[in-house]
Structure formats: C-alpha cells, structure tokens
C-alpha cells in the first residue's frame, strides 16, 4: 500500500516542469523560510522569542530522535528498491524518517501551539515539505506520516515540559520571596 501511494504521487514527477521546479524548491530550500521565520520571531518580542526557543529545542530533540533511530533501523529509500522518478540526488541513508519533514513539523507545531493562524500556515508548509519529498522520489508516504507524528509529538512534549518548568520556577521564586520576609 505504501509503495502504491508513493507511485501515484511520484509518477507525476517529470511530467510538469513547473511543479517539478516547485517541488525541488520546497524540498531543498524551504528550511531557509523556516529559519527566517524563527529569526524574525526572535526579534519581535518576548513571547515570540519563547516560541522560537521552544521551536529550536524541539528541532534539536527531533534530530536526536532521528539519529538514534538511524543507529538501530535502516529502511532503503524508494529509488534503491524500485525504479522511480528521482528529480534530485539523495544520500543513500535510511528513508525512515524524513529529516526535512521532521524539522519543519517540529518548528510548525511549536509555532501552532502559541500562534494558531500563523502556525496553521507553517503546518501547511511542513505538509508541503513532506509531499515534496515523496514527489522527488526520496521517501515513502509512511516515512512522511511518521515524521509528522514524531515532529509534532516532540514539540508538544517540549511545550508541556518547559511550560511546567516555568510554573515551577515561578512558584519557587514566590516561595523564596515569602521566606525572605
């Protein structure tokens, strides 16, 4: 089933040059848009800086999770096992988890948890990133879905953990202030 869905999407590659260029652009360069968004949020103010911080922490944790999984599990990329349309060169590493989609989703989810409208736009961009990775022939749909799940889950956990640490820090400061009186 995974290969069938992959084939439906990937067989469109090479037929429409404008879409091919768009998918290659998204696949290779959208990370710069995400970096620009995080930098602009950092300089916008304190609450936006917190979103940027959480997004960077989430991205770091998703990369760590990806590295750990890569140590124990290998799944061949579609172009290794099948004759597929591949639009851009790729590494021969594991297809399991798309690093591009992981990072985009971690950042987008972190933004979405604080800014729903803008976060929804960024989430759409992360979905487009995943779709482009299938289009160019680098990942199966299941790799993208798992990447979306892990990137989102990591961001939610980071938000919960760091949010609770902030509450604990606030309470400890309040308690310490009462003791000093």
CSV table of C-alpha atoms in Angstrom, one decimal, residues 60-151:
chain,number,residue,atom,x,y,z
A,60,UNK,CA,17.1,19.6,18.3
A,61,UNK,CA,15.2,16.8,20.1
A,62,UNK,CA,13.8,15.6,16.8
A,63,UNK,CA,17.2,15.4,15.3
A,64,UNK,CA,18.4,13.5,18.3
A,65,UNK,CA,15.5,11.0,17.9
A,66,UNK,CA,16.3,10.7,14.2
A,67,UNK,CA,19.9,10.0,14.9
A,68,UNK,CA,19.0,7.3,17.5
A,69,UNK,CA,16.6,5.6,15.1
A,70,UNK,CA,19.1,5.7,12.3
A,71,UNK,CA,21.5,3.8,14.6
A,72,UNK,CA,19.1,0.9,15.0
A,73,UNK,CA,16.9,0.8,11.9
A,74,UNK,CA,17.5,1.1,8.2
A,75,UNK,CA,14.8,1.3,5.6
A,76,UNK,CA,16.0,1.6,2.0
A,77,UNK,CA,14.9,4.7,0.1
A,78,UNK,CA,12.4,4.1,-2.7
A,79,UNK,CA,14.9,4.6,-5.5
A,80,UNK,CA,17.1,1.9,-4.1
A,81,UNK,CA,14.4,-0.8,-4.1
A,82,UNK,CA,12.4,0.3,-7.2
A,83,UNK,CA,12.7,2.1,-10.5
A,84,UNK,CA,11.3,5.5,-9.6
A,85,UNK,CA,11.5,9.1,-10.9
A,86,UNK,CA,14.1,10.9,-8.9
A,87,UNK,CA,14.4,14.6,-9.5
A,88,UNK,CA,17.4,15.4,-7.3
A,89,UNK,CA,20.3,13.5,-5.9
A,90,UNK,CA,20.0,12.0,-2.5
A,91,UNK,CA,22.1,10.3,0.2
A,92,UNK,CA,21.9,6.6,0.4
A,93,UNK,CA,21.0,6.6,4.0
A,94,UNK,CA,17.7,5.3,5.6
A,95,UNK,CA,14.4,6.6,4.3
A,96,UNK,CA,12.8,6.0,7.7
A,97,UNK,CA,12.0,9.4,8.9
A,98,UNK,CA,12.4,12.4,6.6
A,99,UNK,CA,14.7,14.9,8.4
A,100,UNK,CA,13.3,17.7,6.3
A,101,UNK,CA,9.7,16.9,7.4
A,102,UNK,CA,10.8,16.3,11.0
A,103,UNK,CA,12.4,19.7,11.4
A,104,UNK,CA,9.6,21.5,9.5
A,105,UNK,CA,6.9,19.9,11.6
A,106,UNK,CA,8.7,20.4,14.9
A,107,UNK,CA,9.0,24.2,14.1
A,108,UNK,CA,5.5,24.5,12.7
A,109,UNK,CA,3.9,22.7,15.7
A,110,UNK,CA,5.8,24.9,18.2
A,111,UNK,CA,4.5,27.9,16.4
A,112,UNK,CA,1.0,26.5,16.2
A,113,UNK,CA,0.8,25.8,19.9
A,114,UNK,CA,1.2,29.6,20.5
A,115,UNK,CA,0.0,31.3,17.3
A,116,UNK,CA,-2.8,29.2,15.7
A,117,UNK,CA,-3.3,31.1,12.5
A,118,UNK,CA,0.4,31.6,11.6
A,119,UNK,CA,1.1,28.1,12.9
A,120,UNK,CA,-1.5,26.6,10.6
A,121,UNK,CA,0.2,28.3,7.6
A,122,UNK,CA,3.6,26.9,8.8
A,123,UNK,CA,2.0,23.4,9.3
A,124,UNK,CA,0.7,23.6,5.7
A,125,UNK,CA,4.3,24.3,4.6
A,126,UNK,CA,5.5,21.3,6.6
A,127,UNK,CA,2.9,19.1,4.9
A,128,UNK,CA,4.1,20.5,1.5
A,129,UNK,CA,7.6,19.7,2.5
A,130,UNK,CA,6.6,16.1,3.2
A,131,UNK,CA,4.7,15.8,-0.1
A,132,UNK,CA,7.7,17.2,-2.0
A,133,UNK,CA,9.9,14.6,-0.5
A,134,UNK,CA,7.6,11.9,-2.0
A,135,UNK,CA,7.4,13.8,-5.3
A,136,UNK,CA,11.2,14.0,-5.8
A,137,UNK,CA,11.5,10.2,-5.0
A,138,UNK,CA,13.2,10.3,-1.6
A,139,UNK,CA,10.6,9.0,0.8
A,140,UNK,CA,7.6,6.7,1.1
A,141,UNK,CA,4.4,8.2,2.5
A,142,UNK,CA,4.7,6.2,5.7
A,143,UNK,CA,8.1,7.9,6.3
A,144,UNK,CA,6.4,11.3,6.0
A,145,UNK,CA,3.5,10.4,8.2
A,146,UNK,CA,5.8,9.1,10.9
A,147,UNK,CA,8.0,12.2,10.6
A,148,UNK,CA,4.9,14.4,11.0
A,149,UNK,CA,3.8,12.5,14.1
A,150,UNK,CA,7.3,12.5,15.8
A,151,UNK,CA,7.9,16.2,15.0
